[in-house]
PDB file of C-alpha atoms in Angstrom:
ATOM      1  CA  UNK A1420     120.972 107.221 104.371  1.00 55.00           C
ATOM      2  CA  UNK A1421     122.153 105.029 107.215  1.00 62.00           C
ATOM      3  CA  UNK A1422     125.780 104.050 107.294  1.00 92.00           C
ATOM      4  CA  UNK A1423     129.231 105.452 107.774  1.00 96.00           C
ATOM      5  CA  UNK A1424     130.432 108.301 105.609  1.00 96.00           C
ATOM      6  CA  UNK A1425     133.824 109.883 105.241  1.00 97.00           C
ATOM      7  CA  UNK A1426     134.673 113.262 103.798  1.00 97.00           C
ATOM      8  CA  UNK A1427     136.351 114.408 101.741  1.00 97.00           C
ATOM      9  CA  UNK A1428     136.955 111.429  99.410  1.00 97.00           C
ATOM     10  CA  UNK A1429     140.125 113.026  98.060  1.00 98.00           C
ATOM     11  CA  UNK A1430     142.383 115.669  99.556  1.00 98.00           C
ATOM     12  CA  UNK A1431     145.645 117.205  98.465  1.00 98.00           C
ATOM     13  CA  UNK A1432     147.497 119.326 100.986  1.00 97.00           C
ATOM     14  CA  UNK A1433     150.955 120.758 101.479  1.00 97.00           C
ATOM     15  CA  UNK A1434     153.553 119.754 104.016  1.00 98.00           C
ATOM     16  CA  UNK A1435     153.045 121.550 107.306  1.00 98.00           C
ATOM     17  CA  UNK A1436     149.362 122.289 106.864  1.00 98.00           C
ATOM     18  CA  UNK A1437     146.679 121.102 109.232  1.00 98.00           C
ATOM     19  CA  UNK A1438     143.985 118.913 107.733  1.00 98.00           C
ATOM     20  CA  UNK A1439     140.941 117.259 109.232  1.00 98.00           C
ATOM     21  CA  UNK A1440     139.267 114.142 107.914  1.00 98.00           C
ATOM     22  CA  UNK A1441     135.645 113.654 108.866  1.00 98.00           C
ATOM     23  CA  UNK A1442     133.778 110.494 109.785  1.00 98.00           C
ATOM     24  CA  UNK A1443     130.069 110.245 110.556  1.00 98.00           C
ATOM     25  CA  UNK A1444     128.000 107.165 111.404  1.00 97.00           C
ATOM     26  CA  UNK A1445     124.260 106.877 111.801  1.00 95.00           C
ATOM     27  CA  UNK A1446     124.071 103.565 113.704  1.00 92.00           C
ATOM     28  CA  UNK A1447     124.917 105.012 117.145  1.00 90.00           C
ATOM     29  CA  UNK A1448     127.752 102.486 117.379  1.00 93.00           C
ATOM     30  CA  UNK A1449     129.858 102.883 120.509  1.00 92.00           C
ATOM     31  CA  UNK A1450     133.192 102.016 118.944  1.00 93.00           C
ATOM     32  CA  UNK A1451     134.872 103.963 116.194  1.00 94.00           C
ATOM     33  CA  UNK A1452     138.292 103.481 114.630  1.00 94.00           C
ATOM     34  CA  UNK A1453     140.706 105.193 112.278  1.00 96.00           C
ATOM     35  CA  UNK A1454     142.995 103.069 110.093  1.00 96.00           C
ATOM     36  CA  UNK A1455     145.466 103.992 107.402  1.00 97.00           C
ATOM     37  CA  UNK A1456     146.109 101.690 104.457  1.00 97.00           C
ATOM     38  CA  UNK A1457     149.449 101.702 102.701  1.00 95.00           C
ATOM     39  CA  UNK A1458     150.938  99.378 100.118  1.00 87.00           C
ATOM     40  CA  UNK A1459     153.214  96.958 101.870  1.00 83.00           C
ATOM     41  CA  UNK A1460     151.772  97.671 105.307  1.00 85.00           C
ATOM     42  CA  UNK A1461     148.117  96.841 105.056  1.00 87.00           C
ATOM     43  CA  UNK A1462     145.657  98.441 107.454  1.00 93.00           C
ATOM     44  CA  UNK A1463     147.152  99.952 110.596  1.00 93.00           C
ATOM     45  CA  UNK A1464     145.195 101.361 113.520  1.00 92.00           C
ATOM     46  CA  UNK A1465     145.792 105.039 114.291  1.00 95.00           C
ATOM     47  CA  UNK A1466     143.278 105.787 117.055  1.00 95.00           C
ATOM     48  CA  UNK A1467     140.089 104.300 118.397  1.00 93.00           C
ATOM     49  CA  UNK A1468     137.229 105.347 120.615  1.00 94.00           C
ATOM     50  CA  UNK A1469     135.030 103.229 122.852  1.00 91.00           C
ATOM     51  CA  UNK A1470     132.448 105.971 123.449  1.00 92.00           C
ATOM     52  CA  UNK A1471     131.990 109.722 123.328  1.00 93.00           C
ATOM     53  CA  UNK A1472     134.869 111.501 125.092  1.00 93.00           C
ATOM     54  CA  UNK A1473     136.896 108.258 125.323  1.00 93.00           C
ATOM     55  CA  UNK A1474     139.766 107.841 122.868  1.00 95.00           C
ATOM     56  CA  UNK A1475     142.952 105.823 122.848  1.00 93.00           C
ATOM     57  CA  UNK A1476     146.052 105.339 120.733  1.00 93.00           C
ATOM     58  CA  UNK A1477     146.496 102.560 118.251  1.00 91.00           C
ATOM     59  CA  UNK A1478     149.606 101.280 116.532  1.00 89.00           C
ATOM     60  CA  UNK A1479     150.612 104.465 114.658  1.00 94.00           C
ATOM     61  CA  UNK A1480     149.228 107.553 116.484  1.00 96.00           C
ATOM     62  CA  UNK A1481     152.133 109.989 116.093  1.00 97.00           C
ATOM     63  CA  UNK A1482     151.212 113.155 114.200  1.00 97.00           C
ATOM     64  CA  UNK A1483     147.466 112.605 114.551  1.00 98.00           C
ATOM     65  CA  UNK A1484     144.825 113.955 116.902  1.00 98.00           C
ATOM     66  CA  UNK A1485     141.256 112.740 117.386  1.00 98.00           C
ATOM     67  CA  UNK A1486     138.223 113.882 119.298  1.00 96.00           C
ATOM     68  CA  UNK A1487     134.787 112.408 119.940  1.00 97.00           C
ATOM     69  CA  UNK A1488     132.427 114.959 121.420  1.00 96.00           C
ATOM     70  CA  UNK A1489     129.412 113.211 119.871  1.00 95.00           C
ATOM     71  CA  UNK A1490     128.838 109.484 119.406  1.00 95.00           C
ATOM     72  CA  UNK A1491     128.240 109.823 115.674  1.00 96.00           C
ATOM     73  CA  UNK A1492     131.343 111.818 114.742  1.00 97.00           C
ATOM     74  CA  UNK A1493     135.018 110.911 114.978  1.00 98.00           C
ATOM     75  CA  UNK A1494     137.237 113.442 113.158  1.00 98.00           C
ATOM     76  CA  UNK A1495     140.929 112.789 112.557  1.00 98.00           C
ATOM     77  CA  UNK A1496     143.291 115.777 112.422  1.00 98.00           C
ATOM     78  CA  UNK A1497     146.794 115.871 111.045  1.00 98.00           C
ATOM     79  CA  UNK A1498     148.297 118.768 112.966  1.00 95.00           C
ATOM     80  CA  UNK A1499     151.211 119.406 110.588  1.00 97.00           C
ATOM     81  CA  UNK A1500     151.002 117.114 107.585  1.00 98.00           C
ATOM     82  CA  UNK A1501     154.100 115.281 106.370  1.00 98.00           C
ATOM     83  CA  UNK A1502     154.696 113.352 103.147  1.00 97.00           C
ATOM     84  CA  UNK A1503     154.817 110.114 105.121  1.00 97.00           C
ATOM     85  CA  UNK A1504     151.157 110.686 105.979  1.00 98.00           C
ATOM     86  CA  UNK A1505     150.163 110.300 102.338  1.00 98.00           C
ATOM     87  CA  UNK A1506     147.803 107.342 102.529  1.00 98.00           C
ATOM     88  CA  UNK A1507     144.249 106.137 102.283  1.00 98.00           C
ATOM     89  CA  UNK A1508     142.438 106.655 105.575  1.00 98.00           C
ATOM     90  CA  UNK A1509     139.515 104.484 106.647  1.00 98.00           C
ATOM     91  CA  UNK A1510     137.096 105.134 109.427  1.00 97.00           C
ATOM     92  CA  UNK A1511     135.197 102.186 110.895  1.00 95.00           C
ATOM     93  CA  UNK A1512     132.595 101.586 113.547  1.00 95.00           C
ATOM     94  CA  UNK A1513     131.475  98.626 115.619  1.00 92.00           C
ATOM     95  CA  UNK A1514     128.251  98.080 117.472  1.00 86.00           C
ATOM     96  CA  UNK A1515     129.817  95.468 119.738  1.00 79.00           C
ATOM     97  CA  UNK A1516     128.371  95.080 123.204  1.00 75.00           C
ATOM     98  CA  UNK A1517     130.524  92.076 124.126  1.00 70.00           C
ATOM     99  CA  UNK A1518     133.878  91.189 122.669  1.00 71.00           C
ATOM    100  CA  UNK A1519     134.686  93.814 120.077  1.00 74.00           C
ATOM    101  CA  UNK A1520     136.897  91.361 118.215  1.00 71.00           C
ATOM    102  CA  UNK A1521     133.922  89.099 117.470  1.00 76.00           C
ATOM    103  CA  UNK A1522     131.853  91.880 115.957  1.00 83.00           C
ATOM    104  CA  UNK A1523     132.142  93.192 112.427  1.00 87.00           C
ATOM    105  CA  UNK A1524     133.831  96.458 111.630  1.00 92.00           C
ATOM    106  CA  UNK A1525     131.808  98.649 109.284  1.00 94.00           C
ATOM    107  CA  UNK A1526     134.119 100.711 107.128  1.00 96.00           C
ATOM    108  CA  UNK A1527     133.599 103.928 105.259  1.00 97.00           C
ATOM    109  CA  UNK A1528     134.844 104.247 101.687  1.00 96.00           C
ATOM    110  CA  UNK A1529     137.999 106.032 102.691  1.00 97.00           C
ATOM    111  CA  UNK A1530     139.744 109.364 102.156  1.00 98.00           C
ATOM    112  CA  UNK A1531     142.716 109.401  99.810  1.00 97.00           C
ATOM    113  CA  UNK A1532     145.123 112.000 101.192  1.00 98.00           C
ATOM    114  CA  UNK A1533     148.162 113.255  99.317  1.00 98.00           C
ATOM    115  CA  UNK A1534     150.678 115.466 101.084  1.00 98.00           C
ATOM    116  CA  UNK A1535     152.964 117.357  98.665  1.00 97.00           C
TER     117      UNK A1535
ATOM    118  CA  UNK B 748     152.367  93.176 118.013  1.00 52.00           C
ATOM    119  CA  UNK B 749     151.012  89.966 116.576  1.00 56.00           C
ATOM    120  CA  UNK B 750     151.781  89.433 112.910  1.00 83.00           C
ATOM    121  CA  UNK B 751     149.434  87.969 110.333  1.00 91.00           C
ATOM    122  CA  UNK B 752     151.074  86.705 107.163  1.00 95.00           C
ATOM    123  CA  UNK B 753     148.844  86.262 104.144  1.00 96.00           C
ATOM    124  CA  UNK B 754     149.762  84.216 101.108  1.00 96.00           C
ATOM    125  CA  UNK B 755     149.916  84.468  98.258  1.00 97.00           C
ATOM    126  CA  UNK B 756     150.182  88.231  97.952  1.00 95.00           C
ATOM    127  CA  UNK B 757     148.850  88.157  94.396  1.00 96.00           C
ATOM    128  CA  UNK B 758     146.851  85.522  92.560  1.00 97.00           C
ATOM    129  CA  UNK B 759     145.426  85.639  89.056  1.00 97.00           C
ATOM    130  CA  UNK B 760     143.439  82.654  87.818  1.00 96.00           C
ATOM    131  CA  UNK B 761     140.829  81.775  85.226  1.00 97.00           C
ATOM    132  CA  UNK B 762     137.124  81.706  85.896  1.00 97.00           C
ATOM    133  CA  UNK B 763     135.985  78.302  87.106  1.00 97.00           C
ATOM    134  CA  UNK B 764     139.211  77.360  88.882  1.00 97.00           C
ATOM    135  CA  UNK B 765     139.493  76.663  92.594  1.00 98.00           C
ATOM    136  CA  UNK B 766     141.870  78.499  94.908  1.00 97.00           C
ATOM    137  CA  UNK B 767     142.972  78.729  98.512  1.00 98.00           C
ATOM    138  CA  UNK B 768     144.497  81.690 100.312  1.00 98.00           C
ATOM    139  CA  UNK B 769     146.145  81.493 103.696  1.00 97.00           C
ATOM    140  CA  UNK B 770     146.476  83.580 106.825  1.00 97.00           C
ATOM    141  CA  UNK B 771     149.183  82.444 109.233  1.00 96.00           C
ATOM    142  CA  UNK B 772     150.658  83.586 112.515  1.00 93.00           C
ATOM    143  CA  UNK B 773     152.876  82.336 115.291  1.00 90.00           C
ATOM    144  CA  UNK B 774     150.403  83.798 117.780  1.00 88.00           C
ATOM    145  CA  UNK B 775     147.116  82.416 119.031  1.00 89.00           C
ATOM    146  CA  UNK B 776     144.025  84.433 118.175  1.00 88.00           C
ATOM    147  CA  UNK B 777     140.785  84.564 120.095  1.00 86.00           C
ATOM    148  CA  UNK B 778     138.961  85.126 116.832  1.00 88.00           C
ATOM    149  CA  UNK B 779     139.693  85.835 113.218  1.00 92.00           C
ATOM    150  CA  UNK B 780     137.752  87.717 110.585  1.00 94.00           C
ATOM    151  CA  UNK B 781     137.930  87.738 106.800  1.00 97.00           C
ATOM    152  CA  UNK B 782     137.096  90.845 104.787  1.00 97.00           C
ATOM    153  CA  UNK B 783     136.896  91.583 101.062  1.00 97.00           C
ATOM    154  CA  UNK B 784     137.783  95.001  99.708  1.00 97.00           C
ATOM    155  CA  UNK B 785     136.998  96.277  96.238  1.00 95.00           C
ATOM    156  CA  UNK B 786     138.793  99.237  94.621  1.00 91.00           C
ATOM    157  CA  UNK B 787     137.694 102.590  96.012  1.00 92.00           C
ATOM    158  CA  UNK B 788     135.709 101.037  98.838  1.00 95.00           C
ATOM    159  CA  UNK B 789     136.234  99.997 102.417  1.00 96.00           C
ATOM    160  CA  UNK B 790     136.595  96.362 103.501  1.00 96.00           C
ATOM    161  CA  UNK B 791     133.402  94.390 104.008  1.00 96.00           C
ATOM    162  CA  UNK B 792     133.177  91.539 106.499  1.00 95.00           C
ATOM    163  CA  UNK B 793     132.735  88.054 105.058  1.00 97.00           C
ATOM    164  CA  UNK B 794     132.965  85.874 108.166  1.00 95.00           C
ATOM    165  CA  UNK B 795     134.147  85.620 111.766  1.00 92.00           C
ATOM    166  CA  UNK B 796     135.581  82.370 113.126  1.00 93.00           C
ATOM    167  CA  UNK B 797     135.983  81.881 116.827  1.00 90.00           C
ATOM    168  CA  UNK B 798     136.459  78.193 117.632  1.00 92.00           C
ATOM    169  CA  UNK B 799     139.578  76.197 116.741  1.00 93.00           C
ATOM    170  CA  UNK B 800     138.805  73.846 113.845  1.00 95.00           C
ATOM    171  CA  UNK B 801     135.684  75.790 112.911  1.00 96.00           C
ATOM    172  CA  UNK B 802     134.560  75.670 109.292  1.00 97.00           C
ATOM    173  CA  UNK B 803     132.114  78.186 107.837  1.00 97.00           C
ATOM    174  CA  UNK B 804     130.674  78.267 104.346  1.00 97.00           C
ATOM    175  CA  UNK B 805     129.394  81.263 102.446  1.00 96.00           C
ATOM    176  CA  UNK B 806     128.097  80.014  99.087  1.00 96.00           C
ATOM    177  CA  UNK B 807     131.276  79.055  97.175  1.00 97.00           C
ATOM    178  CA  UNK B 808     133.603  80.315  99.912  1.00 97.00           C
ATOM    179  CA  UNK B 809     134.788  78.018 102.694  1.00 98.00           C
ATOM    180  CA  UNK B 810     136.615  79.417 105.702  1.00 98.00           C
ATOM    181  CA  UNK B 811     138.551  77.328 108.188  1.00 97.00           C
ATOM    182  CA  UNK B 812     140.121  78.298 111.510  1.00 96.00           C
ATOM    183  CA  UNK B 813     143.096  76.173 112.489  1.00 96.00           C
ATOM    184  CA  UNK B 814     142.808  73.827 115.439  1.00 95.00           C
ATOM    185  CA  UNK B 815     145.424  75.820 117.344  1.00 94.00           C
ATOM    186  CA  UNK B 816     143.787  79.137 116.338  1.00 92.00           C
ATOM    187  CA  UNK B 817     147.020  80.377 114.756  1.00 93.00           C
ATOM    188  CA  UNK B 818     145.995  80.163 111.136  1.00 95.00           C
ATOM    189  CA  UNK B 819     143.076  80.275 108.770  1.00 97.00           C
ATOM    190  CA  UNK B 820     142.312  79.538 105.152  1.00 97.00           C
ATOM    191  CA  UNK B 821     139.805  80.690 102.583  1.00 98.00           C
ATOM    192  CA  UNK B 822     138.916  78.310  99.769  1.00 98.00           C
ATOM    193  CA  UNK B 823     136.922  79.477  96.760  1.00 98.00           C
ATOM    194  CA  UNK B 824     135.302  76.903  94.508  1.00 98.00           C
ATOM    195  CA  UNK B 825     134.647  77.678  90.850  1.00 98.00           C
ATOM    196  CA  UNK B 826     135.880  81.252  91.076  1.00 97.00           C
ATOM    197  CA  UNK B 827     133.960  83.944  89.254  1.00 97.00           C
ATOM    198  CA  UNK B 828     135.005  87.431  88.099  1.00 96.00           C
ATOM    199  CA  UNK B 829     132.860  88.883  90.872  1.00 95.00           C
ATOM    200  CA  UNK B 830     135.218  87.297  93.404  1.00 96.00           C
ATOM    201  CA  UNK B 831     137.967  89.694  92.301  1.00 97.00           C
ATOM    202  CA  UNK B 832     139.208  91.850  95.152  1.00 96.00           C
ATOM    203  CA  UNK B 833     141.586  92.213  98.065  1.00 97.00           C
ATOM    204  CA  UNK B 834     141.011  89.578 100.753  1.00 98.00           C
ATOM    205  CA  UNK B 835     142.091  90.569 104.250  1.00 97.00           C
ATOM    206  CA  UNK B 836     142.294  88.523 107.384  1.00 96.00           C
ATOM    207  CA  UNK B 837     142.170  90.244 110.750  1.00 94.00           C
ATOM    208  CA  UNK B 838     142.781  88.802 114.171  1.00 90.00           C
ATOM    209  CA  UNK B 839     142.223  89.689 117.788  1.00 82.00           C
ATOM    210  CA  UNK B 840     144.480  88.472 120.529  1.00 71.00           C
ATOM    211  CA  UNK B 841     144.121  88.140 124.264  1.00 60.00           C
ATOM    212  CA  UNK B 842     141.320  88.569 126.699  1.00 54.00           C
ATOM    213  CA  UNK B 843     140.889  92.290 126.300  1.00 51.00           C
ATOM    214  CA  UNK B 844     138.018  91.887 123.936  1.00 49.00           C
ATOM    215  CA  UNK B 845     139.832  93.477 121.033  1.00 55.00           C
ATOM    216  CA  UNK B 846     138.658  96.964 121.874  1.00 59.00           C
ATOM    217  CA  UNK B 847     141.869  98.304 120.416  1.00 65.00           C
ATOM    218  CA  UNK B 848     140.848  97.057 117.039  1.00 64.00           C
ATOM    219  CA  UNK B 849     141.980  94.177 114.960  1.00 82.00           C
ATOM    220  CA  UNK B 850     145.387  93.415 113.510  1.00 87.00           C
ATOM    221  CA  UNK B 851     145.128  93.056 109.759  1.00 92.00           C
ATOM    222  CA  UNK B 852     147.224  91.037 107.366  1.00 94.00           C
ATOM    223  CA  UNK B 853     148.506  92.749 104.212  1.00 95.00           C
ATOM    224  CA  UNK B 854     145.981  90.933 102.086  1.00 96.00           C
ATOM    225  CA  UNK B 855     145.794  88.747  99.008  1.00 97.00           C
ATOM    226  CA  UNK B 856     145.024  90.509  95.734  1.00 96.00           C
ATOM    227  CA  UNK B 857     142.815  88.128  93.761  1.00 97.00           C
ATOM    228  CA  UNK B 858     141.978  88.551  90.080  1.00 97.00           C
ATOM    229  CA  UNK B 859     139.578  86.184  88.371  1.00 97.00           C
ATOM    230  CA  UNK B 860     139.855  86.433  84.607  1.00 95.00           C
ATOM    231  CA  UNK B 861     136.780  85.666  82.480  1.00 94.00           C
TER     232      UNK B 861
END
């Protein structure tokens, strides 16, 4: 099915462990984004990518690593998970060719991560 | 970082009533988007407004972008239980095209009771 899919939907991990959240889109969109959503903070941008092999930091990048070797995949890795990284993580893509801000973001259904 | 304040944070009303939610900032935005998010799902775009003073309608939903492009409102007429959800506004600032993503407000949690 076409769209943007995230896996896993739910993940529980321990402090200090490495965990990778996956994001796959079938639209061949150039732009991909990772947001985290927390009560009281709303959606905050972690990292984004304008194309394969091009990534850049967002508002809250510390403790996260991303890569984009293929256009369709944009994994997010927590190198050493901390309790403060407990959150719901959303991946999004945009097919913008002009101003990205005028184009819709297409979100996945999120990964709920709990760090114990 | 530009700040988007949404109000009210929570709103619970009866089916059939009208309501307005607001998205305000002290900064000027080049464009503003409204999304709706249902539990367990990602946000889904409702509308994008670009021009100051612009009004867009989506069935019973009316969106307005302020003349100065610092604020926006969403008005729902005759609310229905299916309108229940988290409404998010998101803005882009500057001439960079917004490639670094949008800044989101914290959202308005709307519950429409049958």
